[in-house]
Amino acid sequence: MKTVLSAIQPTGDMHLGNYFGAVQNWVRLQEEYKCYYGVVDYHAMTMPYDVKKLRTNTWDLITNLVAVGVKPENLFVQSLVPEHTELGWIFNCFCSYGQLTRMTQFKDKSNQVNDTTKESFISVGLLDYPVLQTADILIYKADYVPVGKDQEQHLELARDIAHRFNTQVGKEYFVLPEPLYTDTPKIRSTADPAKKMSKSAGEKHYINVFADEATVRRQIKSAVTDSGDTPVGTMAEGVQNLFELIKASGWRKEYDELMVQHHDGTLKYIDLKQVTADALVQLTSGFIAKKQEINADKRALKDQIKQSSSEIRKRAQQTLKEVKELIGLLNV
Ligand code: AMP
Ligand code: TRP
């Protein structure tokens, strides 16, 4: 069985864009691969952050991931597997400074620091973060990494570091990981379909995966559909987005029927919205119920995650032991 690794930073709520664009895929991959999924708290420290919120965000994300179907035994918290940072240091010595300064995400995020905070504090962690990400991936000898296009460059770096390491030790030790691009939908903001659904644009631009029924229905009801200037024969972005949400929720039959109506020119947006809201409410009500169940016994989840992190850590420790042997560190 091939190995898959992915990771997500503990920042704030999970919205339908995150779910349909990434997490739903994680859930599916569990059927076919040996999966390691990390909640990467060390990565969340690379941008200015609130120390009072990090731990809560970490537990919230874990709860949310389990509530939508990620198996707890596949989940680990990065700081509970300290070998990631240890291997990260080693990889620092197999990665050039120039390569890190060329990372587009570093350029984007360091600009963001300047724009959004008064002091322009750009941490070494922000520059170095792709090296830690490399350690996250290689420590489990992952064959595949499901990522969005924005992470392509970081994955290329992971392959470079693996290659440099292998060359230096004279052995094909690390697997060169491949990106796994699956066909995941891009979800747009229902309030402004020109934007992607995201937290940074503000509250009306995203739908929380655990939003109550009334909120979901209200947000879909007020969704922007067609401003009237859409060229004949094309579908307005807002309308496309509602279709996308229906399809991603697994309502294929309804999707097909509505699409036929669209082609016939008989589609009523009120019907499209009704079906979208019904599909989403069915999905989210299942998630809400699961989340309540988890929250009723928080201790159980904590114990599970402690246990899974320590199981997964054994795999990481094995890699680190072999690495130390290969590169001339004491291994007593
Ligand atoms: P973020 O928290 O924005 O870094 O996103 C975490 C994950 O969710 C990434 O893998 C993104 O590709 C995915 N994601 C975020 N927003 C959307 C969206 N509107 N549509 C599809 N995928 C998204
Ligand atoms: N850098 C990724 C992001 O910002 C998160 C991440 C950290 C990651 N380590 C990883 C993704 C390892 C894939 C594999 O979304």
Short mmCIF file of C-alpha atoms and ligand atoms in Angstrom, two decimals:
data_model
loop_
_atom_site.label_atom_id
_atom_site.label_comp_id
_atom_site.label_asym_id
_atom_site.label_seq_id
_atom_site.Cartn_x
_atom_site.Cartn_y
_atom_site.Cartn_z
CA MET A 1 0.00 0.00 0.00
CA LYS A 2 1.37 3.41 -0.99
CA THR A 3 1.73 6.15 1.62
CA VAL A 4 -0.02 9.51 1.56
CA LEU A 5 0.84 12.48 3.73
CA SER A 6 -0.90 15.79 4.02
CA ALA A 7 -1.15 18.49 6.62
CA ILE A 8 -3.17 21.52 7.49
CA GLN A 9 -2.48 24.51 9.70
CA PRO A 10 -4.68 25.11 12.74
CA THR A 11 -6.16 28.47 11.89
CA GLY A 12 -9.81 29.28 12.56
CA ASP A 13 -12.99 27.69 11.25
CA MET A 14 -13.35 25.15 8.49
CA HIS A 15 -15.48 26.35 5.59
CA LEU A 16 -17.05 24.53 2.64
CA GLY A 17 -14.13 25.57 0.41
CA ASN A 18 -11.67 23.79 2.72
CA TYR A 19 -13.94 20.80 2.98
CA PHE A 20 -14.79 20.27 -0.69
CA GLY A 21 -11.39 21.49 -1.89
CA ALA A 22 -9.20 19.42 0.42
CA VAL A 23 -10.56 17.58 3.43
CA GLN A 24 -13.23 15.53 1.63
CA ASN A 25 -10.40 14.18 -0.49
CA TRP A 26 -8.41 13.24 2.63
CA VAL A 27 -11.41 11.26 3.84
CA ARG A 28 -11.66 9.35 0.54
CA LEU A 29 -7.94 8.62 0.29
CA GLN A 30 -8.09 6.73 3.58
CA GLU A 31 -9.77 3.84 1.75
CA GLU A 32 -6.90 3.32 -0.65
CA TYR A 33 -3.68 4.42 1.02
CA LYS A 34 -1.78 4.37 4.27
CA CYS A 35 -2.53 7.95 5.31
CA TYR A 36 -0.76 10.31 7.70
CA TYR A 37 -2.55 13.58 8.33
CA GLY A 38 -0.87 16.27 10.36
CA VAL A 39 -2.24 19.22 12.27
CA VAL A 40 0.86 21.32 11.88
CA ASP A 41 0.99 23.66 14.84
CA TYR A 42 4.66 24.57 14.36
CA HIS A 43 3.78 25.91 10.93
CA ALA A 44 1.08 28.09 12.46
CA MET A 45 3.76 29.98 14.40
CA THR A 46 5.52 31.28 11.31
CA MET A 47 3.22 34.27 10.90
CA PRO A 48 2.43 36.69 13.75
CA TYR A 49 -0.09 34.74 15.85
CA ASP A 50 -1.98 34.83 19.13
CA VAL A 51 -0.45 32.52 21.74
CA LYS A 52 -3.76 32.36 23.57
CA LYS A 53 -5.51 30.91 20.54
CA LEU A 54 -3.10 28.35 19.10
CA ARG A 55 -3.91 25.45 21.43
CA THR A 56 -7.67 25.95 21.11
CA ASN A 57 -7.38 26.21 17.34
CA THR A 58 -5.40 22.98 17.28
CA TRP A 59 -8.08 21.09 19.24
CA ASP A 60 -10.84 22.68 17.19
CA LEU A 61 -9.25 21.58 13.95
CA ILE A 62 -8.76 18.04 15.24
CA THR A 63 -12.40 17.89 16.33
CA ASN A 64 -13.56 19.25 12.98
CA LEU A 65 -11.44 16.83 10.98
CA VAL A 66 -12.73 13.83 12.93
CA ALA A 67 -16.31 15.11 12.71
CA VAL A 68 -16.16 15.17 8.89
CA GLY A 69 -14.67 11.69 8.63
CA VAL A 70 -10.89 11.72 9.11
CA LYS A 71 -9.97 8.64 11.15
CA PRO A 72 -8.35 9.65 14.44
CA GLU A 73 -5.73 6.91 14.06
CA ASN A 74 -4.45 8.69 10.93
CA LEU A 75 -4.11 12.04 12.68
CA PHE A 76 -1.13 13.46 14.50
CA VAL A 77 -0.18 16.79 15.97
CA GLN A 78 3.17 18.00 14.66
CA SER A 79 4.54 19.21 18.00
CA LEU A 80 3.80 15.78 19.51
CA VAL A 81 6.20 14.26 16.99
CA PRO A 82 9.33 16.35 17.69
CA GLU A 83 11.36 14.35 15.17
CA HIS A 84 9.85 16.60 12.48
CA THR A 85 11.75 19.60 13.78
CA GLU A 86 14.89 17.56 14.33
CA LEU A 87 14.84 16.32 10.74
CA GLY A 88 13.97 19.87 9.69
CA TRP A 89 17.27 21.08 11.18
CA ILE A 90 19.19 18.38 9.35
CA PHE A 91 17.49 19.35 6.09
CA ASN A 92 18.41 22.98 6.67
CA CYS A 93 21.91 21.84 5.94
CA PHE A 94 20.80 20.23 2.68
CA CYS A 95 18.97 23.29 1.38
CA SER A 96 20.35 26.54 0.03
CA TYR A 97 19.37 29.93 1.39
CA GLY A 98 18.76 31.23 -2.14
CA GLN A 99 16.26 28.51 -2.85
CA LEU A 100 14.15 29.53 0.14
CA THR A 101 14.17 33.23 -0.69
CA ARG A 102 12.82 32.34 -4.16
CA MET A 103 9.69 30.63 -2.77
CA THR A 104 6.63 32.56 -3.96
CA GLN A 105 4.70 31.84 -0.77
CA PHE A 106 7.52 33.39 1.25
CA LYS A 107 7.42 36.50 -0.93
CA ASP A 108 3.62 36.72 -0.66
CA LYS A 109 3.46 36.13 3.06
CA SER A 110 6.32 38.46 3.90
CA ASN A 111 4.50 41.18 1.97
CA GLN A 112 1.35 40.34 3.90
CA VAL A 113 3.22 40.84 7.19
CA ASN A 114 4.24 44.29 6.06
CA ASP A 115 0.71 45.16 4.98
CA THR A 116 -1.30 43.83 7.90
CA THR A 117 0.77 44.46 10.98
CA LYS A 118 2.31 47.62 12.29
CA GLU A 119 5.76 46.17 12.91
CA SER A 120 7.17 44.34 9.95
CA PHE A 121 8.34 41.24 11.72
CA ILE A 122 9.29 38.52 9.28
CA SER A 123 10.49 35.48 11.17
CA VAL A 124 13.24 33.10 10.13
CA GLY A 125 10.52 30.47 10.64
CA LEU A 126 8.57 31.93 7.73
CA LEU A 127 11.59 31.61 5.47
CA ASP A 128 12.44 28.15 6.75
CA TYR A 129 8.96 26.70 6.78
CA PRO A 130 9.23 24.78 3.49
CA VAL A 131 12.16 22.86 5.00
CA LEU A 132 10.01 21.79 7.93
CA GLN A 133 7.32 20.86 5.43
CA THR A 134 9.91 18.71 3.64
CA ALA A 135 10.60 16.93 6.91
CA ASP A 136 6.84 16.41 7.43
CA ILE A 137 6.69 14.60 4.12
CA LEU A 138 9.97 12.68 3.96
CA ILE A 139 9.94 11.44 7.55
CA TYR A 140 7.09 9.05 6.59
CA LYS A 141 8.63 8.26 3.16
CA ALA A 142 5.39 9.49 1.63
CA ASP A 143 4.81 8.46 -2.00
CA TYR A 144 2.03 10.98 -2.56
CA VAL A 145 1.15 14.37 -1.20
CA PRO A 146 -2.35 15.65 -2.00
CA VAL A 147 -1.89 19.40 -2.33
CA GLY A 148 -3.29 22.40 -4.11
CA LYS A 149 -1.31 24.11 -6.86
CA ASP A 150 -0.10 26.71 -4.36
CA GLN A 151 2.04 24.03 -2.70
CA GLU A 152 3.66 22.77 -5.91
CA GLN A 153 6.87 24.71 -5.36
CA HIS A 154 7.22 23.41 -1.80
CA LEU A 155 6.85 19.86 -3.03
CA GLU A 156 9.49 20.48 -5.67
CA LEU A 157 11.78 21.64 -2.85
CA ALA A 158 11.06 18.43 -0.94
CA ARG A 159 12.13 16.43 -3.99
CA ASP A 160 15.31 18.53 -4.35
CA ILE A 161 16.23 18.06 -0.71
CA ALA A 162 15.56 14.30 -0.91
CA HIS A 163 17.71 14.10 -4.02
CA ARG A 164 20.56 16.12 -2.50
CA PHE A 165 20.46 14.01 0.62
CA ASN A 166 20.46 10.75 -1.35
CA THR A 167 23.37 11.94 -3.48
CA GLN A 168 25.42 12.99 -0.49
CA VAL A 169 24.93 9.73 1.40
CA GLY A 170 25.33 7.68 -1.79
CA LYS A 171 22.08 5.79 -1.37
CA GLU A 172 18.53 6.10 -2.67
CA TYR A 173 17.31 6.48 0.88
CA PHE A 174 14.43 8.94 0.62
CA VAL A 175 11.50 8.39 -1.71
CA LEU A 176 10.98 11.39 -4.01
CA PRO A 177 7.38 12.34 -3.20
CA GLU A 178 4.89 13.03 -5.97
CA PRO A 179 2.05 15.53 -5.78
CA LEU A 180 -1.40 14.00 -5.94
CA TYR A 181 -3.69 16.30 -7.85
CA THR A 182 -7.23 15.10 -7.57
CA ASP A 183 -10.16 16.73 -9.20
CA THR A 184 -11.34 18.90 -6.34
CA PRO A 185 -13.75 21.76 -6.91
CA LYS A 186 -12.86 25.40 -6.35
CA ILE A 187 -15.67 26.89 -4.31
CA ARG A 188 -16.53 30.55 -4.74
CA SER A 189 -17.93 33.02 -2.26
CA THR A 190 -21.73 33.00 -2.53
CA ALA A 191 -21.80 36.72 -1.68
CA ASP A 192 -19.29 37.59 -4.41
CA PRO A 193 -18.72 34.75 -6.88
CA ALA A 194 -15.76 36.57 -8.38
CA LYS A 195 -13.83 35.71 -5.18
CA LYS A 196 -12.98 32.26 -3.89
CA MET A 197 -14.65 31.20 -0.67
CA SER A 198 -12.25 32.22 2.09
CA LYS A 199 -12.14 33.49 5.62
CA SER A 200 -9.90 36.41 4.85
CA ALA A 201 -12.57 38.18 2.77
CA GLY A 202 -14.95 38.40 5.74
CA GLU A 203 -17.91 36.58 7.24
CA LYS A 204 -20.36 36.64 4.39
CA HIS A 205 -17.77 35.17 2.06
CA TYR A 206 -17.64 31.73 3.61
CA ILE A 207 -20.04 29.08 4.88
CA ASN A 208 -18.90 27.25 7.97
CA VAL A 209 -19.01 23.47 7.70
CA PHE A 210 -20.82 23.40 11.07
CA ALA A 211 -23.18 26.29 10.44
CA ASP A 212 -26.72 25.66 11.68
CA GLU A 213 -29.53 25.04 9.23
CA ALA A 214 -30.99 28.55 9.38
CA THR A 215 -27.60 30.11 8.63
CA VAL A 216 -26.89 27.83 5.68
CA ARG A 217 -30.36 28.48 4.22
CA ARG A 218 -29.98 32.23 4.71
CA GLN A 219 -26.56 32.30 3.07
CA ILE A 220 -27.74 30.27 0.07
CA LYS A 221 -30.93 32.30 -0.25
CA SER A 222 -28.91 35.49 -0.56
CA ALA A 223 -26.36 33.95 -2.93
CA VAL A 224 -25.55 36.08 -5.97
CA THR A 225 -26.63 34.21 -9.11
CA ASP A 226 -26.71 36.19 -12.30
CA SER A 227 -26.27 39.94 -12.55
CA GLY A 228 -27.92 39.87 -15.97
CA ASP A 229 -24.87 40.64 -18.10
CA THR A 230 -23.82 37.04 -18.65
CA PRO A 231 -23.30 36.31 -22.36
CA VAL A 232 -25.86 33.95 -23.92
CA GLY A 233 -24.70 30.33 -23.84
CA THR A 234 -22.50 30.76 -20.78
CA MET A 235 -23.29 30.23 -17.13
CA ALA A 236 -22.78 32.99 -14.57
CA GLU A 237 -20.10 32.23 -11.95
CA GLY A 238 -22.59 32.39 -9.09
CA VAL A 239 -24.86 29.87 -10.80
CA GLN A 240 -21.90 27.60 -11.58
CA ASN A 241 -20.95 27.75 -7.94
CA LEU A 242 -24.36 26.55 -6.76
CA PHE A 243 -24.22 23.68 -9.24
CA GLU A 244 -20.74 22.89 -7.97
CA LEU A 245 -21.98 22.75 -4.38
CA ILE A 246 -24.80 20.37 -5.31
CA LYS A 247 -22.42 18.07 -7.19
CA ALA A 248 -19.80 18.13 -4.44
CA SER A 249 -22.50 17.19 -1.91
CA GLY A 250 -23.12 14.04 -3.95
CA TRP A 251 -26.58 15.01 -5.22
CA ARG A 252 -25.93 13.82 -8.78
CA LYS A 253 -29.53 13.16 -9.84
CA GLU A 254 -30.70 16.62 -8.79
CA TYR A 255 -27.62 18.14 -10.40
CA ASP A 256 -28.39 16.45 -13.73
CA GLU A 257 -32.06 17.44 -13.64
CA LEU A 258 -31.29 21.09 -12.92
CA MET A 259 -28.62 21.11 -15.61
CA VAL A 260 -31.17 19.90 -18.16
CA GLN A 261 -33.44 22.77 -17.09
CA HIS A 262 -30.55 25.20 -17.48
CA HIS A 263 -29.96 24.01 -21.05
CA ASP A 264 -33.70 24.21 -21.81
CA GLY A 265 -33.80 27.74 -20.44
CA THR A 266 -36.43 26.75 -17.85
CA LEU A 267 -34.23 26.83 -14.75
CA LYS A 268 -35.55 28.93 -11.88
CA TYR A 269 -32.87 30.17 -9.56
CA ILE A 270 -35.19 29.78 -6.61
CA ASP A 271 -35.32 26.01 -7.30
CA LEU A 272 -31.56 25.85 -7.75
CA LYS A 273 -31.08 27.57 -4.39
CA GLN A 274 -33.61 25.31 -2.70
CA VAL A 275 -31.78 22.16 -3.84
CA THR A 276 -28.38 23.64 -2.92
CA ALA A 277 -29.57 24.50 0.57
CA ASP A 278 -31.19 21.06 1.04
CA ALA A 279 -28.02 19.27 -0.07
CA LEU A 280 -25.79 21.35 2.17
CA VAL A 281 -28.09 21.08 5.17
CA GLN A 282 -28.16 17.30 4.83
CA LEU A 283 -24.36 17.23 4.78
CA THR A 284 -23.76 19.74 7.57
CA SER A 285 -26.41 18.31 9.90
CA GLY A 286 -24.54 14.98 9.82
CA PHE A 287 -21.31 16.82 10.66
CA ILE A 288 -22.94 18.79 13.46
CA ALA A 289 -24.31 15.60 15.03
CA LYS A 290 -20.88 13.94 14.88
CA LYS A 291 -19.25 17.00 16.38
CA GLN A 292 -21.71 17.03 19.28
CA GLU A 293 -20.93 13.39 19.91
CA ILE A 294 -17.20 14.13 20.02
CA ASN A 295 -17.67 17.17 22.24
CA ALA A 296 -19.70 15.12 24.70
CA ASP A 297 -16.50 13.26 25.55
CA LYS A 298 -13.55 15.52 24.88
CA ARG A 299 -11.27 13.40 27.05
CA ALA A 300 -11.77 10.43 24.71
CA LEU A 301 -10.63 12.44 21.69
CA LYS A 302 -7.61 13.80 23.56
CA ASP A 303 -6.57 10.30 24.56
CA GLN A 304 -7.04 9.07 21.02
CA ILE A 305 -4.90 11.81 19.52
CA LYS A 306 -2.18 11.35 22.12
CA GLN A 307 -2.20 7.65 21.30
CA SER A 308 -2.21 8.07 17.50
CA SER A 309 0.53 10.71 17.65
CA SER A 310 2.70 8.41 19.71
CA GLU A 311 2.06 5.45 17.34
CA ILE A 312 2.89 7.62 14.34
CA ARG A 313 5.93 8.94 16.18
CA LYS A 314 7.43 5.45 16.16
CA ARG A 315 7.58 5.61 12.37
CA ALA A 316 9.24 9.02 12.53
CA GLN A 317 11.77 7.83 15.13
CA GLN A 318 12.77 4.94 12.90
CA THR A 319 13.51 7.29 9.99
CA LEU A 320 15.48 9.64 12.19
CA LYS A 321 17.61 6.81 13.56
CA GLU A 322 18.48 5.70 10.03
CA VAL A 323 19.18 9.28 8.94
CA LYS A 324 21.59 9.86 11.84
CA GLU A 325 23.39 6.69 10.94
CA LEU A 326 23.73 7.79 7.32
CA ILE A 327 25.00 11.32 7.95
CA GLY A 328 27.57 10.69 10.65
CA LEU A 329 25.77 11.73 13.83
CA LEU A 330 26.14 9.73 16.99
CA ASN A 331 23.57 7.00 17.15
CA VAL A 332 24.06 5.40 20.55
P1 AMP B 1 -6.39 27.62 3.61
O1 AMP B 1 -6.86 27.51 5.01
O2 AMP B 1 -6.99 28.74 2.83
O3 AMP B 1 -4.87 27.56 3.49
O4 AMP B 1 -6.90 26.30 2.87
C1 AMP B 1 -6.65 25.00 3.31
C2 AMP B 1 -6.96 24.03 2.19
O5 AMP B 1 -8.30 24.22 1.68
C3 AMP B 1 -6.04 24.19 0.98
O6 AMP B 1 -5.65 22.90 0.56
C4 AMP B 1 -6.88 24.86 -0.10
O7 AMP B 1 -6.54 24.38 -1.36
C5 AMP B 1 -8.30 24.46 0.28
N1 AMP B 1 -9.22 25.57 -0.02
C6 AMP B 1 -9.32 26.76 0.63
N2 AMP B 1 -10.29 27.55 0.11
C7 AMP B 1 -10.82 26.86 -0.94
C8 AMP B 1 -11.87 27.12 -1.89
N3 AMP B 1 -12.57 28.26 -1.87
N4 AMP B 1 -12.15 26.17 -2.80
C9 AMP B 1 -11.45 25.02 -2.82
N5 AMP B 1 -10.48 24.69 -1.97
C10 AMP B 1 -10.14 25.59 -1.02
N1 TRP B 2 2.21 24.34 3.90
C1 TRP B 2 0.90 23.74 3.84
C2 TRP B 2 -0.17 24.85 3.71
O1 TRP B 2 0.11 25.99 3.98
C3 TRP B 2 0.61 22.91 5.07
C4 TRP B 2 1.60 21.79 5.21
C5 TRP B 2 2.58 21.69 6.15
C6 TRP B 2 1.70 20.65 4.36
N2 TRP B 2 3.28 20.53 6.00
C7 TRP B 2 2.77 19.87 4.92
C8 TRP B 2 0.99 20.20 3.27
C9 TRP B 2 3.14 18.66 4.33
C10 TRP B 2 1.38 18.99 2.68
C11 TRP B 2 2.44 18.25 3.23
O2 TRP B 2 -1.29 24.55 3.33
#
